[in-house]
Amino acid sequence: MSRTCELTAKAVQTGNNVSHANNKTKRRFLPNLVNVTLISEALNQNVRLRISANALRSVEHRGGLDAFLAKAEAKELSQRARLLKKQIAKKLADQPAA
């Protein structure tokens, strides 16, 4: 499982530890990933995702998973999230017609 957020594509970054003597050693900055279960109101189902804590705050701020995915660009989403976005868009497009 890669250390990448499924919604925001936030991933591992690299940098240096710099000592007082200015010695530099490589280090990794890991994203704060959490396993969460989000509810899709359009699909009436629970969705388990591995997202960053920052993305979780963004989802809450935008009004839920459906609103977040509707506004997000597909290129920064994971394959699973893209599929969810498509399913939600299709369900919402069919809803007013029915």
PDB file of C-alpha atoms in Angstrom:
ATOM      1  CA  MET A   1       0.000   0.000   0.000  1.00  0.00           C
ATOM      2  CA  SER A   2       1.571   3.296  -1.041  1.00  0.00           C
ATOM      3  CA  ARG A   3       1.815   6.201   1.351  1.00  0.00           C
ATOM      4  CA  THR A   4      -0.403   8.449  -0.736  1.00  0.00           C
ATOM      5  CA  CYS A   5      -3.692  10.138   0.093  1.00  0.00           C
ATOM      6  CA  GLU A   6      -6.462   8.783  -2.142  1.00  0.00           C
ATOM      7  CA  LEU A   7      -8.218  12.142  -2.412  1.00  0.00           C
ATOM      8  CA  THR A   8      -5.538  14.824  -2.537  1.00  0.00           C
ATOM      9  CA  ALA A   9      -2.549  12.820  -3.874  1.00  0.00           C
ATOM     10  CA  LYS A  10      -0.462  14.049  -0.950  1.00  0.00           C
ATOM     11  CA  ALA A  11       2.566  11.729  -0.820  1.00  0.00           C
ATOM     12  CA  VAL A  12       5.956  11.237   0.828  1.00  0.00           C
ATOM     13  CA  GLN A  13       8.388  14.130   0.463  1.00  0.00           C
ATOM     14  CA  THR A  14      12.136  14.004   0.965  1.00  0.00           C
ATOM     15  CA  GLY A  15      14.515  16.430   2.567  1.00  0.00           C
ATOM     16  CA  ASN A  16      17.478  16.692   4.883  1.00  0.00           C
ATOM     17  CA  ASN A  17      18.075  16.497   8.606  1.00  0.00           C
ATOM     18  CA  VAL A  18      20.515  19.324   9.275  1.00  0.00           C
ATOM     19  CA  SER A  19      22.618  19.045  12.427  1.00  0.00           C
ATOM     20  CA  HIS A  20      24.164  21.893  14.406  1.00  0.00           C
ATOM     21  CA  ALA A  21      27.435  21.133  12.596  1.00  0.00           C
ATOM     22  CA  ASN A  22      25.514  21.525   9.298  1.00  0.00           C
ATOM     23  CA  ASN A  23      25.815  17.824   8.436  1.00  0.00           C
ATOM     24  CA  LYS A  24      23.015  16.787   6.115  1.00  0.00           C
ATOM     25  CA  THR A  25      21.423  13.341   6.105  1.00  0.00           C
ATOM     26  CA  LYS A  26      18.457  12.268   4.002  1.00  0.00           C
ATOM     27  CA  ARG A  27      15.055  11.950   5.644  1.00  0.00           C
ATOM     28  CA  ARG A  28      11.439  11.389   4.617  1.00  0.00           C
ATOM     29  CA  PHE A  29       8.414  13.496   5.475  1.00  0.00           C
ATOM     30  CA  LEU A  30       5.449  11.120   5.717  1.00  0.00           C
ATOM     31  CA  PRO A  31       1.861  12.337   5.259  1.00  0.00           C
ATOM     32  CA  ASN A  32      -0.534  11.906   8.176  1.00  0.00           C
ATOM     33  CA  LEU A  33      -2.671   9.125   6.681  1.00  0.00           C
ATOM     34  CA  VAL A  34      -5.746   7.738   8.435  1.00  0.00           C
ATOM     35  CA  ASN A  35      -8.156   4.975   7.492  1.00  0.00           C
ATOM     36  CA  VAL A  36     -11.676   6.405   7.482  1.00  0.00           C
ATOM     37  CA  THR A  37     -15.153   5.331   6.479  1.00  0.00           C
ATOM     38  CA  LEU A  38     -17.017   8.114   4.693  1.00  0.00           C
ATOM     39  CA  ILE A  39     -20.689   8.062   3.762  1.00  0.00           C
ATOM     40  CA  SER A  40     -21.743   8.748   0.184  1.00  0.00           C
ATOM     41  CA  GLU A  41     -25.262  10.161   0.357  1.00  0.00           C
ATOM     42  CA  ALA A  42     -25.858   9.835  -3.386  1.00  0.00           C
ATOM     43  CA  LEU A  43     -24.886   6.143  -3.467  1.00  0.00           C
ATOM     44  CA  ASN A  44     -26.302   5.338   0.003  1.00  0.00           C
ATOM     45  CA  GLN A  45     -23.194   3.398   0.974  1.00  0.00           C
ATOM     46  CA  ASN A  46     -20.111   3.611   3.168  1.00  0.00           C
ATOM     47  CA  VAL A  47     -16.710   4.025   1.506  1.00  0.00           C
ATOM     48  CA  ARG A  48     -13.427   3.087   3.185  1.00  0.00           C
ATOM     49  CA  LEU A  49     -10.519   5.295   2.132  1.00  0.00           C
ATOM     50  CA  ARG A  50      -6.958   5.983   3.277  1.00  0.00           C
ATOM     51  CA  ILE A  51      -6.702   9.760   3.284  1.00  0.00           C
ATOM     52  CA  SER A  52      -4.622  12.436   4.978  1.00  0.00           C
ATOM     53  CA  ALA A  53      -5.966  14.218   8.041  1.00  0.00           C
ATOM     54  CA  ASN A  54      -5.860  17.424   5.984  1.00  0.00           C
ATOM     55  CA  ALA A  55      -8.090  15.854   3.314  1.00  0.00           C
ATOM     56  CA  LEU A  56     -10.530  14.719   5.996  1.00  0.00           C
ATOM     57  CA  ARG A  57     -10.863  18.325   7.146  1.00  0.00           C
ATOM     58  CA  SER A  58     -11.399  19.423   3.530  1.00  0.00           C
ATOM     59  CA  VAL A  59     -14.123  16.806   3.037  1.00  0.00           C
ATOM     60  CA  GLU A  60     -15.916  18.048   6.168  1.00  0.00           C
ATOM     61  CA  HIS A  61     -15.509  21.676   5.096  1.00  0.00           C
ATOM     62  CA  ARG A  62     -16.986  21.084   1.632  1.00  0.00           C
ATOM     63  CA  GLY A  63     -20.013  19.268   3.007  1.00  0.00           C
ATOM     64  CA  GLY A  64     -19.210  15.576   2.648  1.00  0.00           C
ATOM     65  CA  LEU A  65     -17.620  13.110   0.267  1.00  0.00           C
ATOM     66  CA  ASP A  66     -20.031  13.741  -2.614  1.00  0.00           C
ATOM     67  CA  ALA A  67     -19.411  17.498  -2.628  1.00  0.00           C
ATOM     68  CA  PHE A  68     -15.650  17.023  -2.306  1.00  0.00           C
ATOM     69  CA  LEU A  69     -15.448  14.598  -5.236  1.00  0.00           C
ATOM     70  CA  ALA A  70     -17.705  16.790  -7.393  1.00  0.00           C
ATOM     71  CA  LYS A  71     -15.322  19.717  -6.972  1.00  0.00           C
ATOM     72  CA  ALA A  72     -12.033  17.759  -7.134  1.00  0.00           C
ATOM     73  CA  GLU A  73     -10.073  17.309 -10.354  1.00  0.00           C
ATOM     74  CA  ALA A  74      -9.865  13.724 -11.552  1.00  0.00           C
ATOM     75  CA  LYS A  75      -6.097  13.819 -12.197  1.00  0.00           C
ATOM     76  CA  GLU A  76      -5.266  14.188  -8.509  1.00  0.00           C
ATOM     77  CA  LEU A  77      -7.626  11.445  -7.321  1.00  0.00           C
ATOM     78  CA  SER A  78      -6.741   7.778  -6.970  1.00  0.00           C
ATOM     79  CA  GLN A  79      -8.246   5.235  -9.346  1.00  0.00           C
ATOM     80  CA  ARG A  80     -10.812   4.197  -6.725  1.00  0.00           C
ATOM     81  CA  ALA A  81     -11.790   7.795  -5.997  1.00  0.00           C
ATOM     82  CA  ARG A  82     -12.172   8.488  -9.749  1.00  0.00           C
ATOM     83  CA  LEU A  83     -14.542   5.548 -10.022  1.00  0.00           C
ATOM     84  CA  LEU A  84     -16.536   6.843  -7.050  1.00  0.00           C
ATOM     85  CA  LYS A  85     -16.681  10.311  -8.595  1.00  0.00           C
ATOM     86  CA  LYS A  86     -18.052   8.835 -11.834  1.00  0.00           C
ATOM     87  CA  GLN A  87     -20.654   6.746 -10.008  1.00  0.00           C
ATOM     88  CA  ILE A  88     -21.814   9.736  -7.945  1.00  0.00           C
ATOM     89  CA  ALA A  89     -22.034  12.000 -11.003  1.00  0.00           C
ATOM     90  CA  LYS A  90     -24.033   9.360 -12.877  1.00  0.00           C
ATOM     91  CA  LYS A  91     -26.386   8.819  -9.929  1.00  0.00           C
ATOM     92  CA  LEU A  92     -26.958  12.564  -9.514  1.00  0.00           C
ATOM     93  CA  ALA A  93     -27.569  12.983 -13.270  1.00  0.00           C
ATOM     94  CA  ASP A  94     -30.165  10.169 -13.240  1.00  0.00           C
ATOM     95  CA  GLN A  95     -31.908  11.408 -10.101  1.00  0.00           C
ATOM     96  CA  PRO A  96     -33.728  14.505 -11.503  1.00  0.00           C
ATOM     97  CA  ALA A  97     -34.882  12.540 -14.579  1.00  0.00           C
ATOM     98  CA  ALA A  98     -36.569   9.866 -12.433  1.00  0.00           C
TER      99      ALA A  98
END
